[in-house]
Amino acid sequence: MTSEERDKDFVWHPFTPDQPWRDPAHRLPVIVRGEGPYLWDEEGKRYWDGNSAIWTNLHGHRHPRLVAAVRDQLERIDHVSFLGLTHPWGAELAERLSRIAAGESGPRYRTFFSDDGATAIEAAVKIVWQFFQQNGQPQRDLFLCLAESYHGDTVGAMSVAQSRFHRLFEPLRFPSVPIQAPACYRCPFNRAAAGRKDARQGRRCSWECVRVLEEALDRHGHRLAALWIEPKVQAAAGMWMHPEGYLRELDRLCRERGIFWIADEVFTGFGRLGSWLACEREGVFPDLLCLAKGLTGGMMPLAATLVREEIYAGFTGGKNRAFLHGHSYTANPIGCAAALASLAVFEEEEVFERIARHAELLSTLSQRFWRHPRVGDVRQEGLVLAVELVERQADRSSFPKEREVGFRVCERARAYGLLTRPIGDVLVLVPPFCVSADDLAGMVGALERALWEELP
Ligand SMILES: Cc1ncc(COP(=O)(O)O)c(C=O)c1O
């Protein structure tokens, strides 16, 4: 039995329909090796990892420094409980994360470790809930969240989001209040011409989305536990990108009213947008901050929920005030060692300079997509590129879902050596930071060629 046959008989994959797999003509790539920006299948075919192992990988696969750190750690320890015990790597990582989150002038943060993006979110939901329950504001029981926000697939994470992926699970979700997302391309107040390269050059609105936010804060303020946001880029929505200034306005409005806001930087954290954190780009400091994916450079599952020290103070002062939450693999030492090694790579290899150079190149290369008549929008933040396909540019209308246009373009791109995954009809490139200029040109070229072939 081949691995592919075994897989098709015994494995259940996330967000993966069964039906195409039953087609004998459908080939499932069996990946057996990774190095730098490349993956190899068992037949020896090489691919670019165009989605950085579902947005986790930063420095490429098997970066020697991370490999050495994990090997070294295995010589010392595998795993140990974090219930009332600690270890040097967890302690150091928490301090480093606090410094990254606070920058030069921000507050001190305390870290609660967990395993994945969704677990970082669950912890934040429960921290905020317990904080208000035991600190005299039990009426604060509502969360505010942006349209099409996504924070992971566990029940709490689904509840504080508004994702199309979760409609089926509506009865399981506790209620939260949705508000308009500041996503310019599909904004009802967008006055820019559609399908034009210059459509995104500056907002042509009067910050209606900020007014919507302000009204919601005023209407629900006394009951609000917190506001959630994926700052700057809502990844799973289809790489919806927020205009410069929105986050600052959000921070100001929440601070004026004493309302907590939570930054989900599971996707945007650790250089993806060209800075350590998306929040840094607008000089704001959230009350809580969720990190995962790139935290270990994509090597191990590890997540962190950072809270301002004032919030942590709400859990001190007695045994019955402890946070009632935990996971078996909290602060796994191998994960922590990988995370520390990843941070060291940032310091030693001028990673931010490389991201800036590549982001500029990607911006130049991606202009070619505008030539295609079915491209409605080309948007980019750092090393995140999104190309949104539409049936008609003029009214930004989408293709019928059944046509699976985005999926088919990406399937075709695989033949040209690019592995990536669309979000609906939004084509996405999220390359590892270690790519060369030639790799980037190759990835964009493969996607463009696949697009013209699929939609001539
Ligand atoms: C912004 C954001 N938050 C949370 C998650 C959930 O992370 P995980 O898949 O590690 O649970 C994701 C995953 O894509 C994400 O993009």
XYZ file of C-alpha atoms and ligand atoms in Angstrom:
472
model
C 0.000 0.000 0.000
C 1.373 3.449 -0.857
C 1.250 6.349 1.598
C -1.345 7.977 -0.610
C -3.571 4.879 -0.522
C -3.137 4.522 3.230
C -3.935 8.156 3.724
C -7.062 7.954 1.611
C -8.233 4.975 3.690
C -7.291 6.084 7.197
C -6.686 9.827 7.485
C -9.119 12.686 7.965
C -7.755 16.080 6.867
C -8.838 19.514 8.106
C -11.109 21.592 5.869
C -10.716 19.055 3.064
C -13.686 17.700 1.126
C -13.656 13.979 0.546
C -15.093 13.996 -2.932
C -12.119 15.025 -5.126
C -10.007 12.462 -3.322
C -12.248 9.622 -4.389
C -11.431 10.498 -7.991
C -8.638 8.089 -8.977
C -7.147 10.821 -11.174
C -6.656 13.086 -8.149
C -3.102 12.910 -6.878
C -2.396 13.749 -3.288
C 1.145 15.067 -2.894
C 2.990 13.007 -0.287
C 5.545 15.393 1.156
C 8.693 13.756 2.423
C 11.225 16.549 2.794
C 11.491 20.263 3.410
C 14.373 22.679 3.220
C 14.309 26.460 3.042
C 11.342 27.558 0.941
C 11.062 24.135 -0.733
C 9.118 20.941 -0.175
C 9.690 17.658 -2.017
C 7.160 14.934 -2.657
C 8.005 11.227 -2.638
C 8.516 11.256 -6.388
C 11.231 13.862 -6.019
C 9.233 16.789 -7.374
C 10.198 20.075 -5.762
C 7.644 22.733 -4.813
C 7.761 26.225 -3.390
C 5.931 26.298 -0.089
C 3.765 29.250 -1.057
C 1.746 29.239 2.142
C 4.610 28.673 4.568
C 3.101 25.494 6.020
C -0.273 27.151 6.600
C 1.309 30.469 7.601
C 3.519 29.063 10.351
C 6.952 28.934 8.790
C 9.156 32.014 8.899
C 12.774 31.184 8.147
C 12.216 28.251 5.788
C 12.029 24.568 6.573
C 14.634 23.023 8.852
C 16.557 26.205 9.511
C 19.863 24.898 10.976
C 19.620 27.090 14.053
C 16.154 25.832 14.919
C 17.096 22.227 14.180
C 20.103 22.515 16.510
C 17.992 24.109 19.254
C 15.434 21.312 19.133
C 18.142 18.624 19.056
C 19.922 20.243 21.995
C 16.744 20.483 23.985
C 16.009 16.806 23.424
C 19.342 16.028 25.051
C 18.106 17.806 28.181
C 14.377 17.360 28.503
C 11.317 16.366 26.535
C 8.357 17.720 28.435
C 7.476 18.741 31.961
C 4.305 19.974 33.608
C 3.967 23.763 33.916
C 1.523 23.423 36.815
C 3.466 24.986 39.653
C 6.829 24.225 37.976
C 8.840 26.287 35.537
C 11.844 25.933 33.241
C 14.431 28.422 31.946
C 13.152 28.407 28.358
C 9.551 29.222 29.247
C 10.655 31.974 31.610
C 13.043 33.498 29.083
C 10.547 33.296 26.258
C 7.861 35.026 28.337
C 10.260 37.887 29.071
C 11.258 38.155 25.404
C 7.621 38.186 24.267
C 6.765 40.885 26.774
C 9.600 43.036 25.426
C 8.561 42.443 21.809
C 4.935 43.322 22.571
C 5.811 46.405 24.599
C 8.532 47.797 22.304
C 10.189 50.903 23.718
C 7.236 52.424 25.465
C 4.481 49.868 26.005
C 3.194 48.174 29.133
C 4.564 45.011 30.729
C 2.873 41.829 29.581
C 2.554 38.448 31.263
C 2.376 35.285 29.156
C 0.056 32.315 29.444
C 1.326 29.506 27.178
C -0.749 27.020 25.200
C -0.424 25.047 21.977
C -2.168 26.496 18.924
C -3.839 29.642 17.690
C -7.273 28.538 18.847
C -6.023 27.648 22.327
C -4.421 31.091 22.677
C -7.838 32.552 21.840
C -9.737 30.269 24.233
C -7.389 31.313 27.017
C -7.994 34.995 26.236
C -11.782 34.528 26.220
C -11.675 32.864 29.619
C -9.134 35.292 31.096
C -11.375 38.240 30.251
C -14.486 36.424 31.445
C -12.975 35.368 34.768
C -11.377 38.785 35.252
C -14.752 40.528 35.189
C -16.536 37.790 37.152
C -14.153 38.048 40.076
C -13.467 41.768 39.937
C -16.924 43.186 40.423
C -18.182 43.609 36.835
C -20.021 40.372 36.053
C -22.373 42.244 33.696
C -19.523 42.490 31.162
C -20.498 39.409 29.174
C -20.409 40.494 25.536
C -17.634 40.440 22.950
C -17.510 42.706 19.918
C -15.993 41.280 16.742
C -15.488 42.283 13.130
C -17.432 40.888 10.191
C -15.725 37.813 8.746
C -13.244 37.680 11.603
C -11.696 34.289 12.291
C -9.884 33.164 15.411
C -9.769 29.364 15.096
C -12.208 26.491 15.179
C -12.823 25.656 18.819
C -16.172 26.714 20.260
C -14.974 29.775 22.169
C -12.876 30.928 19.207
C -15.868 30.486 16.886
C -18.028 32.493 19.285
C -15.837 35.590 19.209
C -15.591 35.488 15.407
C -17.970 35.955 12.488
C -16.585 33.504 9.984
C -18.425 31.950 7.081
C -16.741 28.677 8.070
C -18.789 28.568 11.257
C -22.370 29.183 10.103
C -23.301 25.532 10.647
C -22.223 25.730 14.264
C -24.279 28.828 15.084
C -26.298 27.159 17.893
C -23.064 26.204 19.644
C -21.711 29.743 19.730
C -22.291 32.072 22.631
C -23.539 35.444 21.385
C -21.156 38.177 20.307
C -21.834 41.462 18.532
C -20.635 41.786 14.922
C -19.580 45.093 13.393
C -18.447 46.150 9.947
C -14.842 45.288 9.120
C -12.608 48.042 7.722
C -11.911 46.056 4.562
C -11.769 48.610 1.769
C -12.297 46.489 -1.333
C -15.695 45.214 -0.250
C -16.651 48.166 1.922
C -20.179 49.485 1.181
C -18.797 53.050 1.472
C -15.915 52.423 -0.923
C -16.022 55.182 -3.483
C -12.939 54.069 -5.405
C -13.333 52.746 -8.928
C -13.419 48.950 -8.905
C -10.852 46.854 -10.732
C -8.402 49.693 -11.061
C -4.808 49.585 -10.006
C -5.207 52.949 -8.332
C -8.327 51.837 -6.449
C -6.405 51.294 -3.241
C -4.250 54.364 -3.410
C -5.691 56.147 -0.440
C -9.076 55.883 1.185
C -11.928 57.735 -0.466
C -14.321 57.596 2.429
C -15.092 59.445 5.634
C -14.086 56.685 8.036
C -17.622 55.299 8.150
C -16.224 52.069 9.640
C -14.824 54.023 12.595
C -18.220 55.637 13.183
C -19.819 52.179 13.135
C -17.310 51.033 15.730
C -17.884 54.085 17.891
C -21.653 53.582 17.851
C -21.300 49.918 18.799
C -18.979 50.794 21.677
C -21.435 53.384 22.923
C -24.451 51.120 22.545
C -22.955 48.052 24.227
C -20.170 49.632 26.283
C -21.508 48.837 29.747
C -21.828 45.144 28.841
C -18.682 44.753 26.772
C -16.009 42.366 28.020
C -13.686 43.075 25.084
C -13.351 43.862 21.409
C -11.521 41.367 19.197
C -9.464 42.222 16.142
C -7.022 40.604 13.762
C -4.987 43.800 13.367
C -4.203 45.050 9.841
C -4.998 41.773 8.025
C -7.990 39.446 8.452
C -6.346 36.381 7.004
C -9.058 33.724 6.803
C -11.598 36.287 5.583
C -9.562 36.373 2.368
C -6.645 38.571 3.433
C -8.848 41.571 4.092
C -6.498 44.456 4.727
C -7.331 47.415 6.940
C -6.471 51.007 6.074
C -3.711 52.811 7.927
C -5.112 54.543 10.992
C -8.045 52.256 11.807
C -6.190 50.472 14.586
C -5.141 53.764 16.179
C -8.743 54.936 16.117
C -9.906 51.655 17.625
C -7.330 51.928 20.391
C -8.336 55.515 21.121
C -12.061 54.763 21.235
C -11.576 51.739 23.512
C -9.184 53.606 25.858
C -11.585 56.550 26.157
C -14.318 54.154 27.279
C -12.170 51.790 29.362
C -12.960 48.801 27.141
C -10.399 46.014 26.656
C -9.338 45.108 23.161
C -7.641 41.896 22.145
C -5.232 41.600 19.232
C -5.205 38.224 17.521
C -1.754 38.250 15.922
C -1.693 34.509 15.358
C -1.239 35.209 11.651
C 0.285 38.691 11.591
C 2.876 38.189 14.332
C 6.625 37.747 13.934
C 7.507 39.726 10.844
C 4.779 38.655 8.467
C 3.800 42.283 7.847
C 7.356 43.600 8.099
C 7.425 44.422 11.820
C 7.446 42.186 14.892
C 3.730 42.758 15.321
C 0.969 44.417 13.311
C 0.103 46.563 16.343
C 3.603 48.018 16.239
C 2.815 49.489 12.824
C 0.306 51.854 14.411
C 2.080 52.283 17.735
C -0.713 50.709 19.810
C -0.630 48.227 22.677
C -3.555 45.847 23.089
C -4.845 44.694 26.471
C -4.418 41.083 25.442
C -2.380 39.662 22.590
C -2.632 36.170 21.075
C 0.354 34.603 19.321
C 0.928 31.181 17.733
C 1.835 30.011 14.194
C 5.182 31.813 13.643
C 6.046 31.808 17.346
C 8.352 28.805 16.871
C 9.281 29.743 13.311
C 6.882 27.008 12.220
C 8.710 24.164 13.897
C 6.622 23.178 16.927
C 3.066 23.842 18.102
C 3.226 26.564 20.731
C 1.018 29.549 21.510
C 0.988 32.462 23.895
C -1.688 34.730 25.347
C -0.127 37.916 26.658
C -2.008 40.126 29.097
C -1.215 43.510 30.555
C 0.042 43.241 34.097
C -3.069 45.085 35.402
C -5.236 42.273 34.100
C -2.999 39.655 35.693
C -3.346 41.562 38.956
C -7.038 40.651 38.863
C -6.041 37.027 39.428
C -3.777 37.586 42.415
C -4.520 37.809 46.123
C -5.895 34.417 47.054
C -6.002 30.751 46.108
C -9.536 30.950 44.777
C -8.585 33.714 42.330
C -6.267 31.605 40.151
C -7.017 31.326 36.456
C -9.011 28.113 36.004
C -7.552 26.914 32.744
C -4.650 24.812 31.428
C -3.361 22.294 28.902
C -1.053 19.290 29.308
C 1.579 20.597 26.914
C 1.615 24.161 28.247
C 5.034 25.739 27.555
C 6.511 22.557 26.087
C 10.284 23.067 26.501
C 11.105 21.925 22.958
C 8.638 24.446 21.573
C 10.079 27.171 23.790
C 13.617 26.336 22.636
C 12.503 26.506 18.995
C 10.820 29.880 19.664
C 13.969 31.305 21.286
C 16.049 30.052 18.348
C 13.617 31.691 15.919
C 13.948 35.012 17.747
C 17.750 34.628 17.570
C 17.519 34.172 13.796
C 15.705 37.517 13.585
C 18.549 39.168 15.457
C 21.430 37.492 13.670
C 20.282 37.340 10.065
C 18.824 40.784 9.356
C 15.473 39.176 8.708
C 13.508 42.434 8.822
C 15.747 43.955 6.152
C 15.174 40.891 3.985
C 11.403 41.062 4.479
C 11.407 44.737 3.467
C 13.412 44.001 0.309
C 11.227 41.063 -0.646
C 8.028 42.976 0.083
C 9.118 45.638 -2.364
C 9.971 43.076 -5.000
C 6.665 41.263 -4.443
C 4.839 44.541 -4.882
C 6.552 45.131 -8.220
C 6.044 41.560 -9.438
C 2.413 41.409 -8.425
C 1.401 44.427 -10.519
C 1.225 41.967 -13.432
C -1.984 40.509 -12.005
C -3.828 43.753 -12.765
C -3.608 42.881 -16.463
C -6.030 39.999 -15.985
C -9.682 41.002 -16.577
C -10.955 38.824 -13.705
C -8.683 40.325 -11.094
C -10.675 42.673 -8.902
C -8.060 43.545 -6.342
C -4.369 43.004 -5.699
C -3.437 43.780 -2.113
C -0.313 43.325 -0.100
C 1.032 43.867 3.378
C 4.634 42.815 3.970
C 5.024 39.269 2.704
C 1.323 38.616 2.273
C -0.067 38.897 -1.225
C -3.750 38.473 -2.085
C -5.228 38.498 -5.571
C -9.021 38.595 -5.504
C -10.803 37.120 -8.519
C -14.213 38.409 -9.517
C -16.669 37.609 -12.260
C -17.095 41.294 -13.094
C -14.693 43.999 -12.046
C -17.233 46.793 -12.417
C -19.513 45.636 -9.596
C -16.994 43.405 -7.782
C -19.349 40.439 -8.201
C -18.039 37.036 -7.188
C -17.961 33.888 -9.281
C -20.588 31.263 -8.408
C -19.153 29.239 -5.531
C -19.552 25.928 -7.366
C -17.029 27.024 -9.969
C -14.288 26.853 -7.350
C -12.191 29.203 -9.424
C -9.586 29.918 -6.742
C -9.169 26.251 -5.925
C -8.737 25.330 -9.578
C -6.104 28.018 -10.185
C -4.098 26.751 -7.213
C -4.426 23.120 -8.319
C -3.004 24.171 -11.677
C -0.193 26.166 -10.069
C 0.962 22.957 -8.441
C 2.015 21.687 -11.867
C 4.355 24.686 -12.042
C 5.868 23.879 -8.697
C 3.849 26.116 -6.393
C 1.915 24.846 -3.397
C -0.562 27.343 -2.086
C -4.152 27.402 -0.876
C -6.747 29.963 -1.869
C -9.392 31.435 0.401
C -12.486 31.149 -1.742
C -11.559 33.049 -4.906
C -8.723 34.954 -3.287
C -5.339 33.663 -4.411
C -2.800 33.928 -1.642
C 0.982 33.950 -1.453
C 2.553 33.838 2.003
C 6.178 32.860 1.336
C 8.791 32.033 3.966
C 11.137 34.953 4.641
C 14.176 32.989 3.405
C 13.100 32.994 -0.246
C 15.445 34.383 -2.874
C 14.395 36.984 -5.422
C 14.304 34.202 -8.018
C 12.050 32.081 -5.817
C 9.626 34.973 -5.412
C 9.575 35.632 -9.148
C 9.030 31.907 -9.730
C 6.120 31.753 -7.290
C 4.384 34.791 -8.765
C 5.053 33.472 -12.288
C 3.546 30.057 -11.469
C 0.422 31.637 -10.022
C 0.022 34.044 -12.909
C 0.457 31.312 -15.508
C -2.077 29.093 -13.729
C -4.530 32.010 -13.577
C -4.366 32.759 -17.311
C -4.701 29.077 -18.161
C -7.684 28.532 -15.877
C -9.398 31.790 -16.855
C -8.103 32.572 -20.357
C -5.887 35.148 12.929
C -5.979 33.703 13.325
N -6.290 33.386 14.592
C -6.371 32.115 14.997
C -6.124 31.078 14.130
C -6.223 29.665 14.608
O -4.952 29.104 14.716
P -4.764 27.537 14.792
O -5.124 27.000 13.436
O -3.323 27.355 15.124
O -5.682 27.034 15.849
C -5.801 31.362 12.806
C -5.545 30.292 11.843
O -5.465 30.467 10.665
C -5.730 32.706 12.381
O -5.426 33.056 11.126
